[in-house]
Short mmCIF file of C-alpha atoms (C1' of nucleotides) in Angstrom, two decimals:
data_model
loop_
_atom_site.label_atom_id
_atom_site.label_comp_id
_atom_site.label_asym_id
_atom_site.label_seq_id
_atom_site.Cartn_x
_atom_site.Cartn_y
_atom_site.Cartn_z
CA UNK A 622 0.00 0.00 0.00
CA UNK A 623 1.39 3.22 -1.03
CA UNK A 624 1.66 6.29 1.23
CA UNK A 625 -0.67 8.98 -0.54
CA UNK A 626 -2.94 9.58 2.02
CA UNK A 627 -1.97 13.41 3.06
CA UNK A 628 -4.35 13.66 5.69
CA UNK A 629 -3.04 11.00 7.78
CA UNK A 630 1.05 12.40 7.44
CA UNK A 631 0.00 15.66 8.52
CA UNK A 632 -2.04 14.52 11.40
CA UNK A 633 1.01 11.93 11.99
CA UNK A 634 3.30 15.17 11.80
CA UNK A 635 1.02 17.42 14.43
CA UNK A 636 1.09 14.70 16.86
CA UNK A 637 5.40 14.55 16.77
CA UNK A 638 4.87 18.35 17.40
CA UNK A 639 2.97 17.29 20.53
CA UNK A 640 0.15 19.95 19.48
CA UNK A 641 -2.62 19.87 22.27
CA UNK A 642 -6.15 19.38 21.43
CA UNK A 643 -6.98 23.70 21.16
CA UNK A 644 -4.03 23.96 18.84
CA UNK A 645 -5.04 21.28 16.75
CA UNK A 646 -8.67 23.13 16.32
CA UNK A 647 -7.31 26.47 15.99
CA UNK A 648 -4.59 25.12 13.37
CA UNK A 649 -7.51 22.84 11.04
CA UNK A 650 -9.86 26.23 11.50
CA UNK A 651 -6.86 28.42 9.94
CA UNK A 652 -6.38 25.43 7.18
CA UNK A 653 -10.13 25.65 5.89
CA UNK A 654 -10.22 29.52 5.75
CA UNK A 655 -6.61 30.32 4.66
CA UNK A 656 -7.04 28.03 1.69
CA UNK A 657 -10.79 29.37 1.20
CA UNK A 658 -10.12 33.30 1.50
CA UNK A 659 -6.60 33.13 1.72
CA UNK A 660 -4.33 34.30 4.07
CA UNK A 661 -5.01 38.30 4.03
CA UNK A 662 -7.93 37.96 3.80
CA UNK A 663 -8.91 35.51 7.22
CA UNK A 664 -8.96 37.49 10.55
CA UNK A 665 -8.03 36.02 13.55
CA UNK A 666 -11.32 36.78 15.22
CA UNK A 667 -12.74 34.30 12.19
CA UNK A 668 -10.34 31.78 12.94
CA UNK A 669 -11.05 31.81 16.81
CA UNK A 670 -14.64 31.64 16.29
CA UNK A 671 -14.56 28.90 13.74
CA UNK A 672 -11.98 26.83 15.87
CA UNK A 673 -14.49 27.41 19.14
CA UNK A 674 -12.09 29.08 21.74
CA UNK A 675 -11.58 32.51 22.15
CA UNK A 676 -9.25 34.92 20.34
CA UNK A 677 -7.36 35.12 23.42
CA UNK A 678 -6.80 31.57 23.18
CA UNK A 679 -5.05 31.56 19.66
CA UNK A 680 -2.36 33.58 20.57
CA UNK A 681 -1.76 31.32 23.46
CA UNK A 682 -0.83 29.06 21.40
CA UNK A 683 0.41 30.86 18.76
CA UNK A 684 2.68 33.98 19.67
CA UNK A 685 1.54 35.88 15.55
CA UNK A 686 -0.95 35.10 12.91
CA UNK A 687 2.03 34.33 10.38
CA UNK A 688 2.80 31.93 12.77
CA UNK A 689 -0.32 30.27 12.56
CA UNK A 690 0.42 29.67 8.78
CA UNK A 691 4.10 27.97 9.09
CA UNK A 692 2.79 26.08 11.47
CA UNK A 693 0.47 24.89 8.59
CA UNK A 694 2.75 25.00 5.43
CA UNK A 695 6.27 24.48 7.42
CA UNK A 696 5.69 20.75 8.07
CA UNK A 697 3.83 20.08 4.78
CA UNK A 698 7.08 21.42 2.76
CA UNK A 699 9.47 19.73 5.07
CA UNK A 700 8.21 16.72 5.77
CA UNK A 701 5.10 15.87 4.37
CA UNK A 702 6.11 16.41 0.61
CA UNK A 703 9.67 14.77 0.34
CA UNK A 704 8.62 12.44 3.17
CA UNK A 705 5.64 10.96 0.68
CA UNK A 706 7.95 11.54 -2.35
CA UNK A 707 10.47 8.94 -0.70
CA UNK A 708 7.97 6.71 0.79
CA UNK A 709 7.10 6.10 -2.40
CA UNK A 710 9.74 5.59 -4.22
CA UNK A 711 11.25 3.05 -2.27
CA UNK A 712 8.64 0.83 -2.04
CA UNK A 713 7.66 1.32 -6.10
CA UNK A 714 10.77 0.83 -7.63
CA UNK A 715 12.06 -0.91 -10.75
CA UNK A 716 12.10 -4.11 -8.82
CA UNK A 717 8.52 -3.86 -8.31
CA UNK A 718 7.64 -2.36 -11.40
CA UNK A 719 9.79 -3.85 -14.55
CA UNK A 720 8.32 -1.58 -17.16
CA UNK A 721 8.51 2.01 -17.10
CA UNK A 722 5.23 2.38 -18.44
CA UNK A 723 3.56 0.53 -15.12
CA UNK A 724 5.98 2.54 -12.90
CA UNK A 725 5.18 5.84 -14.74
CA UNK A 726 1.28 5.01 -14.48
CA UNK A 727 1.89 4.17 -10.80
CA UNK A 728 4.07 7.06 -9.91
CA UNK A 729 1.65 9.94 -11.59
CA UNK A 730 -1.97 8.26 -9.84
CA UNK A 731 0.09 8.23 -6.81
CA UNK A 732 0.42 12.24 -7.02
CA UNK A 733 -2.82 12.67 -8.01
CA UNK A 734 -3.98 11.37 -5.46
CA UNK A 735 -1.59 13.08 -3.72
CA UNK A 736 -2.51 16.53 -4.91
CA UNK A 737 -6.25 16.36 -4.59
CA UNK A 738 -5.86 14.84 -0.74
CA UNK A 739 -3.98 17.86 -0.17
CA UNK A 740 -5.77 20.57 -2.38
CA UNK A 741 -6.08 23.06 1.04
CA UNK A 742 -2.57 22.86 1.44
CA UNK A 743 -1.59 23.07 -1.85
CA UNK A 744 -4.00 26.47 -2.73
CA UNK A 745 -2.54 28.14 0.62
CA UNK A 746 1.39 27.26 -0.95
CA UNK A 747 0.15 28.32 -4.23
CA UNK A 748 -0.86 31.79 -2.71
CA UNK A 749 2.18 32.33 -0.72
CA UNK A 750 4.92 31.14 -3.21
CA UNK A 751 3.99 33.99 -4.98
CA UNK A 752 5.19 36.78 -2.76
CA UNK A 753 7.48 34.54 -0.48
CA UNK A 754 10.86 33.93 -1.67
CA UNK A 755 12.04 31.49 1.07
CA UNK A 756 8.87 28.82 -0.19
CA UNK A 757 10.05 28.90 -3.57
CA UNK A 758 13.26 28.43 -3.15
CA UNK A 759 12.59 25.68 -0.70
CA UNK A 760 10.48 24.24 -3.63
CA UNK A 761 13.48 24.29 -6.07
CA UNK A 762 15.44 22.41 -3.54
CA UNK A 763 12.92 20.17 -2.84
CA UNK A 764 13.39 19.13 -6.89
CA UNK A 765 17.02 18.49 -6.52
CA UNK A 766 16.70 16.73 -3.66
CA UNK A 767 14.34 14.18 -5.59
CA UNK A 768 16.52 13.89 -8.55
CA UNK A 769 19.35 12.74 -6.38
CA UNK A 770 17.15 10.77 -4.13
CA UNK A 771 15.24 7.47 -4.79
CA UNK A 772 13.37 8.53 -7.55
CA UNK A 773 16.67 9.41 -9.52
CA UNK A 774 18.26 6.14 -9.09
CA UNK A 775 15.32 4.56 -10.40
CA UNK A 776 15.09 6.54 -13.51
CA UNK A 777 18.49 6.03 -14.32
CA UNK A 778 17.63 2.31 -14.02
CA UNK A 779 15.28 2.47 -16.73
CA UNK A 780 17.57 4.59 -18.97
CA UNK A 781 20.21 1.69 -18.63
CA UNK A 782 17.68 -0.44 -19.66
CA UNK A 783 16.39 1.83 -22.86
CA UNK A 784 12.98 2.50 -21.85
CA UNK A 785 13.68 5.90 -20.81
CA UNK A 786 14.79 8.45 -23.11
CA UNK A 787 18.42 9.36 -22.52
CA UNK A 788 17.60 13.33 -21.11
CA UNK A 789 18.80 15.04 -18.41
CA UNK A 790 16.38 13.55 -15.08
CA UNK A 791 15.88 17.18 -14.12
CA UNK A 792 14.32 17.49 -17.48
CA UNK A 793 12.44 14.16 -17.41
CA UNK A 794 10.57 15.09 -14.04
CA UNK A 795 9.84 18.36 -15.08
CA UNK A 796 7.78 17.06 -18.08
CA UNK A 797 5.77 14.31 -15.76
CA UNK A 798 5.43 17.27 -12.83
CA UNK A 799 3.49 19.83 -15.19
CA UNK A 800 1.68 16.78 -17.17
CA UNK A 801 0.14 16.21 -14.19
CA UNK A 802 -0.33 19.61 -12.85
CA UNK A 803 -2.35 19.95 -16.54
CA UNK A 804 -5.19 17.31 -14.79
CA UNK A 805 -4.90 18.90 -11.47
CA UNK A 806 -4.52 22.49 -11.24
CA UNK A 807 -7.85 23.40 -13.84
CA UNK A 808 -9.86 20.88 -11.06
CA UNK A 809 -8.24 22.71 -8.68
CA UNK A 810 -9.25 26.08 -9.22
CA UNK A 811 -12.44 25.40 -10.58
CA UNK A 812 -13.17 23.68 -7.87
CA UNK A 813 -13.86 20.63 -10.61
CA UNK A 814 -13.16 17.26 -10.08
CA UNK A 815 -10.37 14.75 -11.45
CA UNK A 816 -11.30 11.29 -12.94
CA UNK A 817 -8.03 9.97 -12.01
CA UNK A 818 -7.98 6.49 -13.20
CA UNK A 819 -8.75 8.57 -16.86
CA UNK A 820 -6.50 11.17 -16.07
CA UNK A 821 -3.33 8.68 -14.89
CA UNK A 822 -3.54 6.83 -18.22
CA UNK A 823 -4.31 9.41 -20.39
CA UNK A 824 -0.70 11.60 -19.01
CA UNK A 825 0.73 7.98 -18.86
CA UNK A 826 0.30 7.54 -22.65
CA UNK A 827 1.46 10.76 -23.62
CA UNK A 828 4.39 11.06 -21.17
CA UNK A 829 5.25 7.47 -22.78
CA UNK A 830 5.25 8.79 -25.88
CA UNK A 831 7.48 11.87 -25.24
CA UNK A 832 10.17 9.92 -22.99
CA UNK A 833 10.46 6.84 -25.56
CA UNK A 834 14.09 6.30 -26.09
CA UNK A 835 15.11 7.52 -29.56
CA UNK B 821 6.57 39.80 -37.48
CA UNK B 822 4.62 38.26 -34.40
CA UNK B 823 2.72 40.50 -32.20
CA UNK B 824 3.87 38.90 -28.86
CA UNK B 825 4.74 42.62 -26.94
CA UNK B 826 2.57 42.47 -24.65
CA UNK B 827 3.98 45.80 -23.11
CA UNK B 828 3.12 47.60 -26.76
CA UNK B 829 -0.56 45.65 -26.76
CA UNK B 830 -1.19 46.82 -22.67
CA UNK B 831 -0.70 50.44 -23.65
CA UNK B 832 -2.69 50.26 -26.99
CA UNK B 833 -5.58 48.86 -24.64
CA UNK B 834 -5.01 51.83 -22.44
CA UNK B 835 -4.85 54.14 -24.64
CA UNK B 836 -8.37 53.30 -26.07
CA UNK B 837 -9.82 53.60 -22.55
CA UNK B 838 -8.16 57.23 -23.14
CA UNK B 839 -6.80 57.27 -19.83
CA UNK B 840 -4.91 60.88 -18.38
CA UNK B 841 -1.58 60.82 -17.48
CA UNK B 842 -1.93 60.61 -13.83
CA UNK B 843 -4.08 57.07 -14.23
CA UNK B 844 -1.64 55.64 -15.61
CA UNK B 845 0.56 56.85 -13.26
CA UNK B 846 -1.59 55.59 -11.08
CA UNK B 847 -2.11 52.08 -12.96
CA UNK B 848 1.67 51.52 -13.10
CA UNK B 849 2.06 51.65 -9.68
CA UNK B 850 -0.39 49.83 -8.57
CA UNK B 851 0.70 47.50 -11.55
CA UNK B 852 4.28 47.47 -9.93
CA UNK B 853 2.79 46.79 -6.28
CA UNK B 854 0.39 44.59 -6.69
CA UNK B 855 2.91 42.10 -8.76
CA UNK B 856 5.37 42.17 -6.22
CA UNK B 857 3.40 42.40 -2.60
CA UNK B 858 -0.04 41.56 -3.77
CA UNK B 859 -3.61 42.85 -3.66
CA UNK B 860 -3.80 42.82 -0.28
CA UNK B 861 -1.03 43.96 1.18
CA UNK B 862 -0.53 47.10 -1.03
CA UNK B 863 -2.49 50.08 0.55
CA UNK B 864 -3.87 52.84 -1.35
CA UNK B 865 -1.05 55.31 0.06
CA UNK B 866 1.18 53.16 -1.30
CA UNK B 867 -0.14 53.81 -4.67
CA UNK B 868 -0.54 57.36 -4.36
CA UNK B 869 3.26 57.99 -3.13
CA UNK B 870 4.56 55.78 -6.28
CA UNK B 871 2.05 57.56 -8.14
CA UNK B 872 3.54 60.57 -6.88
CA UNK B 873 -0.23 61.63 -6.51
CA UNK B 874 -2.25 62.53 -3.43
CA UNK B 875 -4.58 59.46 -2.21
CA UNK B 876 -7.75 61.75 -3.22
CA UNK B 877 -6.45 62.00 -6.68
CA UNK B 878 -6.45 58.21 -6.68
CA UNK B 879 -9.49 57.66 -5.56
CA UNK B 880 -10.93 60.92 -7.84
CA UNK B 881 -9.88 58.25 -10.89
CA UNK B 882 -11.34 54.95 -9.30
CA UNK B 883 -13.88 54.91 -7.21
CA UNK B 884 -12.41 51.77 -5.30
CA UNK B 885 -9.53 50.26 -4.96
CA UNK B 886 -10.78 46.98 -6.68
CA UNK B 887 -11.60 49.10 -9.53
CA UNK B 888 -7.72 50.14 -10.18
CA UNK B 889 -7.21 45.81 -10.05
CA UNK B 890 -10.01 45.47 -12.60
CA UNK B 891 -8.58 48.40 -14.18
CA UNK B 892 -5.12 46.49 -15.18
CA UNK B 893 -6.16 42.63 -15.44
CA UNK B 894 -9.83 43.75 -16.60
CA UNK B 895 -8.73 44.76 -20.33
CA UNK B 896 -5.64 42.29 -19.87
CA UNK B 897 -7.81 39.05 -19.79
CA UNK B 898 -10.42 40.45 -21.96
CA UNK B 899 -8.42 42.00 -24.70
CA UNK B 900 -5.14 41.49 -24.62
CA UNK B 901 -4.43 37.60 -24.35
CA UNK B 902 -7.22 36.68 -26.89
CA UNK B 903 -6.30 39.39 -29.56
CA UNK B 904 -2.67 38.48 -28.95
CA UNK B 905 -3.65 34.47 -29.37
CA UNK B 906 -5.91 35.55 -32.44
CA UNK B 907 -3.27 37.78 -34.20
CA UNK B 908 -0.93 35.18 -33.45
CA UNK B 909 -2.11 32.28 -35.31
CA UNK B 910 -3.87 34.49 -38.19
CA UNK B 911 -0.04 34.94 -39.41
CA UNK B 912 1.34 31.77 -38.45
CA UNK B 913 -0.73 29.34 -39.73
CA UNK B 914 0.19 25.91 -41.68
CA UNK B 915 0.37 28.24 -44.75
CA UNK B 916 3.45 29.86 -43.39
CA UNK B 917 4.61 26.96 -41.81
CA UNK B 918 3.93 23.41 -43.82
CA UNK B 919 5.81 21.61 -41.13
CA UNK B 920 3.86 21.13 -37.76
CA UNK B 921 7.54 21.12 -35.72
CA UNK B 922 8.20 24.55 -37.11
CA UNK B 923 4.18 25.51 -36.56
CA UNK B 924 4.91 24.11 -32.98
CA UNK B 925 8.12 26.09 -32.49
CA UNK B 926 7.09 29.18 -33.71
CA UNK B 927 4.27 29.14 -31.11
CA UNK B 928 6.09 27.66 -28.21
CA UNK B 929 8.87 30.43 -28.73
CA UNK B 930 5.79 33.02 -29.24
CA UNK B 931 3.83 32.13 -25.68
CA UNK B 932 7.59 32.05 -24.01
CA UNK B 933 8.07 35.70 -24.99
CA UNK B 934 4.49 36.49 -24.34
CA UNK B 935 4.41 35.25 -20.75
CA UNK B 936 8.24 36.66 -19.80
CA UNK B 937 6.89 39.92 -20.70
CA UNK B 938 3.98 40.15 -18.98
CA UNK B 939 5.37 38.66 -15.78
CA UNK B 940 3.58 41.17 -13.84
CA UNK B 941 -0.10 41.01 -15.16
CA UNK B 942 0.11 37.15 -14.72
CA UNK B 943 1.93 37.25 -10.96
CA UNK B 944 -1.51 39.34 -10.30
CA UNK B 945 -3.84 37.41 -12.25
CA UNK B 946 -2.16 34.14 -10.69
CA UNK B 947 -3.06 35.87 -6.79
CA UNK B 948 -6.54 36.26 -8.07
CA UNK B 949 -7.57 33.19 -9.72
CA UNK B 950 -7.18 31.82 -6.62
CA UNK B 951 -9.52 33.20 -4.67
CA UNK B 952 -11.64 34.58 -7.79
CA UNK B 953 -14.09 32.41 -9.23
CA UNK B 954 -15.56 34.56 -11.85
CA UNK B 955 -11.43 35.00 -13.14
CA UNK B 956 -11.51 31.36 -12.72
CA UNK B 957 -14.04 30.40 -15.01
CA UNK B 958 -12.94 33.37 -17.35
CA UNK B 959 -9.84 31.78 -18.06
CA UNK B 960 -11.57 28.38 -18.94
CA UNK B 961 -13.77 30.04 -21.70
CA UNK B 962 -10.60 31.48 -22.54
CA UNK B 963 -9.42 28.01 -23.61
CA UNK B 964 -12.80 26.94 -25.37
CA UNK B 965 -12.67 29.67 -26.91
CA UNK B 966 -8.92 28.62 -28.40
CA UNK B 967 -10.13 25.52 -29.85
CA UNK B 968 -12.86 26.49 -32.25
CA UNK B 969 -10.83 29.47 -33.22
CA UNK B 970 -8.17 29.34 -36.10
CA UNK B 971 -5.96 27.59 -33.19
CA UNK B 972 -7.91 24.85 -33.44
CA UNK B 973 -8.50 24.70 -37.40
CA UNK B 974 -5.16 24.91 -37.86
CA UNK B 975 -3.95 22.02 -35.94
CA UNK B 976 -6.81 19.90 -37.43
CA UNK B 977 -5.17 20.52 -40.57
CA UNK B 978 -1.81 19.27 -39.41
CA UNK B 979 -3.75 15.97 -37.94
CA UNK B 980 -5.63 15.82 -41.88
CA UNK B 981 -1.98 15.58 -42.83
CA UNK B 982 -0.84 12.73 -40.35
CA UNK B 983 1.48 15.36 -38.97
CA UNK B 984 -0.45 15.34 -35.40
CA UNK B 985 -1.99 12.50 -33.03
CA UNK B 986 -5.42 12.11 -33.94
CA UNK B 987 -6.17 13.05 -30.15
CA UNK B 988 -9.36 15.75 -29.26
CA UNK B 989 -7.95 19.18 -29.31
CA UNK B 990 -8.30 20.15 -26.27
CA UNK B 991 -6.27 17.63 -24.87
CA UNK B 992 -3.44 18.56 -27.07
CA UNK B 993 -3.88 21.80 -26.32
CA UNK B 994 -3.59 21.03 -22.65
CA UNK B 995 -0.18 19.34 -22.82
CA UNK B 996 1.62 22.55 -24.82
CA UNK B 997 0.27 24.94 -22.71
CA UNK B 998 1.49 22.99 -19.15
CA UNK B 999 4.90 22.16 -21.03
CA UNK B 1000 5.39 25.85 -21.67
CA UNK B 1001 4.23 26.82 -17.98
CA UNK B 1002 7.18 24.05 -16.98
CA UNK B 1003 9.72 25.87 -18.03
CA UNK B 1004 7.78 29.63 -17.43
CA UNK B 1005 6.70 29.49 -13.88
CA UNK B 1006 10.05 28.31 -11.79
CA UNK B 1007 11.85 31.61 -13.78
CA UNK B 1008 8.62 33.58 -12.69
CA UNK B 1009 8.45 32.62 -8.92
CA UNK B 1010 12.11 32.59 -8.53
CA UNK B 1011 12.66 35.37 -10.29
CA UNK B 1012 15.13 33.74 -12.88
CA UNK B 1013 16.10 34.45 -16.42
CA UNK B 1014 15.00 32.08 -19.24
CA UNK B 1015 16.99 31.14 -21.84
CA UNK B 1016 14.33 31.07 -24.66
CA UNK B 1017 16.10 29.88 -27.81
CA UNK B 1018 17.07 26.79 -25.71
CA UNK B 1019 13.65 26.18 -23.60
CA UNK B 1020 11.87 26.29 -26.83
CA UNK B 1021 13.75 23.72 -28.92
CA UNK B 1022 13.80 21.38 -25.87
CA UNK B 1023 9.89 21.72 -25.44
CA UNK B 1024 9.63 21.64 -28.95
CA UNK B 1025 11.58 18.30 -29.25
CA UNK B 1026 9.55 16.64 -26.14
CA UNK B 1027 6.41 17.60 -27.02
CA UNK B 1028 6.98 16.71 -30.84
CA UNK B 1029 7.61 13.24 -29.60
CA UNK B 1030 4.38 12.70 -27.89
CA UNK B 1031 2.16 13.91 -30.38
CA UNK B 1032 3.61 12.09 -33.26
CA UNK B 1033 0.47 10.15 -34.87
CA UNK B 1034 0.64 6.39 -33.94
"C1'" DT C 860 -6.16 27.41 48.29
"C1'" DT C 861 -2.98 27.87 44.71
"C1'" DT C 862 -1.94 27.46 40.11
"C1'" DT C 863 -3.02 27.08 35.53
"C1'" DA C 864 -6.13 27.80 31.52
"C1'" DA C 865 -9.41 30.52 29.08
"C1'" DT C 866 -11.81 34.56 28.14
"C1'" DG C 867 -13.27 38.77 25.43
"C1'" DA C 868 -13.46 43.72 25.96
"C1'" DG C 869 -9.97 46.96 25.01
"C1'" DT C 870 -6.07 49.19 22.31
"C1'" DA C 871 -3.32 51.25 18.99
"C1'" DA C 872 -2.19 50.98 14.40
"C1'" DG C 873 -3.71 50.77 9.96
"C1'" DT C 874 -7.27 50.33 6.32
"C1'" DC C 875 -10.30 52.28 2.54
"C1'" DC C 876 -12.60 56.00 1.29
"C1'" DT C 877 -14.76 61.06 1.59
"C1'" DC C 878 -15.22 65.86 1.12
"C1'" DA C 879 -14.57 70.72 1.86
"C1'" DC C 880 -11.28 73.34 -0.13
"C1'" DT C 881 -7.31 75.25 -3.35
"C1'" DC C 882 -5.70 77.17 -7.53
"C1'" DA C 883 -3.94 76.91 -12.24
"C1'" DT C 884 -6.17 77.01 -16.52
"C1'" DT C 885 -9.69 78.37 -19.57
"C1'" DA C 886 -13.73 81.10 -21.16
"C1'" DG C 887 -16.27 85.15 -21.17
"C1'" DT C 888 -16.73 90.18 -20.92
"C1'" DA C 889 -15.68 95.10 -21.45
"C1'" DT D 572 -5.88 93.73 -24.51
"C1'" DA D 573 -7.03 93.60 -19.45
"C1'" DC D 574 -9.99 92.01 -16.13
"C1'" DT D 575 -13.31 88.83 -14.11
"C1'" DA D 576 -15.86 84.41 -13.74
"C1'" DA D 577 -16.17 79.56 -14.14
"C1'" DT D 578 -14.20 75.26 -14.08
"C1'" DG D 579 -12.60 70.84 -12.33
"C1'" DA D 580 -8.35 68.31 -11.45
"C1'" DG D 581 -5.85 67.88 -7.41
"C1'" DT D 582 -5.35 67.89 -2.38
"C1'" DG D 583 -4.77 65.85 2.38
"C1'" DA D 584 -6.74 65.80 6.84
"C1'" DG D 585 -10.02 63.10 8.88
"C1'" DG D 586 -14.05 59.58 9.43
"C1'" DA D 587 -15.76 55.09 9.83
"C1'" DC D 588 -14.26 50.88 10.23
"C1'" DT D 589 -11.18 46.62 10.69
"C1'" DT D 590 -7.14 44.51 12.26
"C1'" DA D 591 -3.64 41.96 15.07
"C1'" DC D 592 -2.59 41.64 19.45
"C1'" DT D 593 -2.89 42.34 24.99
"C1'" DC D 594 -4.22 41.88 29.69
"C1'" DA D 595 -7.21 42.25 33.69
"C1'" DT D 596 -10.72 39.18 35.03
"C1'" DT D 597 -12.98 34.81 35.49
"C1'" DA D 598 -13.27 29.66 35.50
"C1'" DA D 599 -11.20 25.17 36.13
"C1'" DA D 600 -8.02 22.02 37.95
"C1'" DA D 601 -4.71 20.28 41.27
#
DNA sequence: TTTTAATGAGTAAGTCCTCACTCATTAGTA
DNA sequence: TACTAATGAGTGAGGACTTACTCATTAAAA
């Protein structure tokens, strides 16, 4: 069983932060609205009164507002992502999966599934990385760290073995990364939904296509 | 010659409004602010002291201050990015271009130029769509709207000739437009330089590969 | 009782927006 | 031409309101 189930990491990462029971209210309160109305727009009078405690409460636990939001997005970057990236790729590798094409179609449902668990999350990021430079940079080092991690190995694996095109990896996973951010962003925003076992093997064909060897 | 200035389009746009001097003043800052700190967090002083124009002035020329934001991306979405697609493939069409690679580069190279130049319309417009439905949806209609225009007849011309996968349009569509945002939107958010000629061949190559006809 | 947790009215700073007023420019008059 | 009247773009102090954050008071727990 793969590890795509984001809801269950970030509750797994709140509870190694030891959050108490008021935190954990006041913290999934600033999740629905941040992602809703973004972060500018959400007053900490909302979030108290949404969470159930009182405004005096929230800055109890949390000394600023901005704190309230890398308490969010800080362990979702740090952990959460690369921790599901890796969890993944070492239990689907090239031993499990001998053809690219199953390992590709496995890989991309995987961060569908991924994605649209996590679409809160994911919206908040997208509004921040914007006008914070220190989350997009972390993101861009996020990217190298996969190309050198797990993943990496196992696409070189399948270029030794000529069923992946011989290209830069940096330029491989950018192509699979926005052919799957084509499915999922557009749902995303328009608040649509994804048939991802359509989706998967639609990008799967075409991303087979693009990364045969030549 | 390709009209991909976006800069030269933006003003034309503005000019037919027939806007004074000290609105666009008054648009370029806000322009300047809004890309860089966001809707939100720009205040109307700040406007008015980049303006070099008193607040009252501002507000003699909008009445609010989502009127200067629907001011700028208003005419942008409206106008600007259909009449630039429009123009766009009224000169390049498979007349110009017999060859669907050279069609394909010529309008990969075009959209790179168009979106590197009008970085800050899309940093705003990517803020908005967020939290704006109605932008949201606009943008969708936007891409309908792509298809059954002389976008879409041309490359069902090219797939006549057996020079494109027989695939629906809009899926084709889909996987151009999120291989050019690949290499577009890391330079955008990190605020790094693009090396065009290059970006644009490699896309080209990739995405000439995975819509070869079977 | 003593100590800790929770409250919400209060505060100061900041927001968008208004409006009575100025004054350079233009139009009208003698 | 010389003087007056009319105009409206431009001003900026201030109003009405919201915000993030605090702290004296109250409630609960040990």
């Amino acid at each position: 069983m793969v590890h795509n189930d984001i809801q269950t990491l970030f509750a797994e990462s709140l509870n190694e932060l030891k959050l108490t029971e008021k935190q954990k209210a006041v913290l999934n309160a600033s999740l629905k609205l941040f992602s809703e109305k973004g972060f500018d727009r959400t007053s900490t009078s909302d979030i108290a009164q949404l969470a159930g405690v009182s405004e005096g409460t929230v800055y109890k636990q949390f000394k600023t507002k901005e704190g309230i939001l890398t308490a969010i997005i800080g362990p979702f970057i740090q952990q959460v992502m690369p921790k599901a990236a890796t969890e993944f790729t070492n239990e689907v590798t090239h031993t499990s999966y001998p053809s690219f094409g199953e390992f590709l179609h496995a890989i991309i449902k995987d961060r569908m599934v991924f994605a649209l668990n996590s679409m809160p999350q994911l919206r908040i990021i997208l509004h921040e990385v914007i006008t914070n430079q220190a989350i997009a940079t972390g993101f861009s080092h996020l990217f190298e760290n996969l190309i050198v991690g797990p993943l990496g190995q196992t696409l070189k694996h399948y270029q030794e073995e000529k069923q992946l095109v011989d290209w830069p990896l940096d330029r491989i996973i950018r192509y699979v990364a926005t052919t799957v951010m084509g499915y999922v962003l557009p749902a995303a925003l328009l608040h649509g939904s994804v048939d991802i076992e359509h989706a998967s093997r639609e990008a799967t064909e075409f991303l087979l296509k693009g990364l045969k060897p030549a």
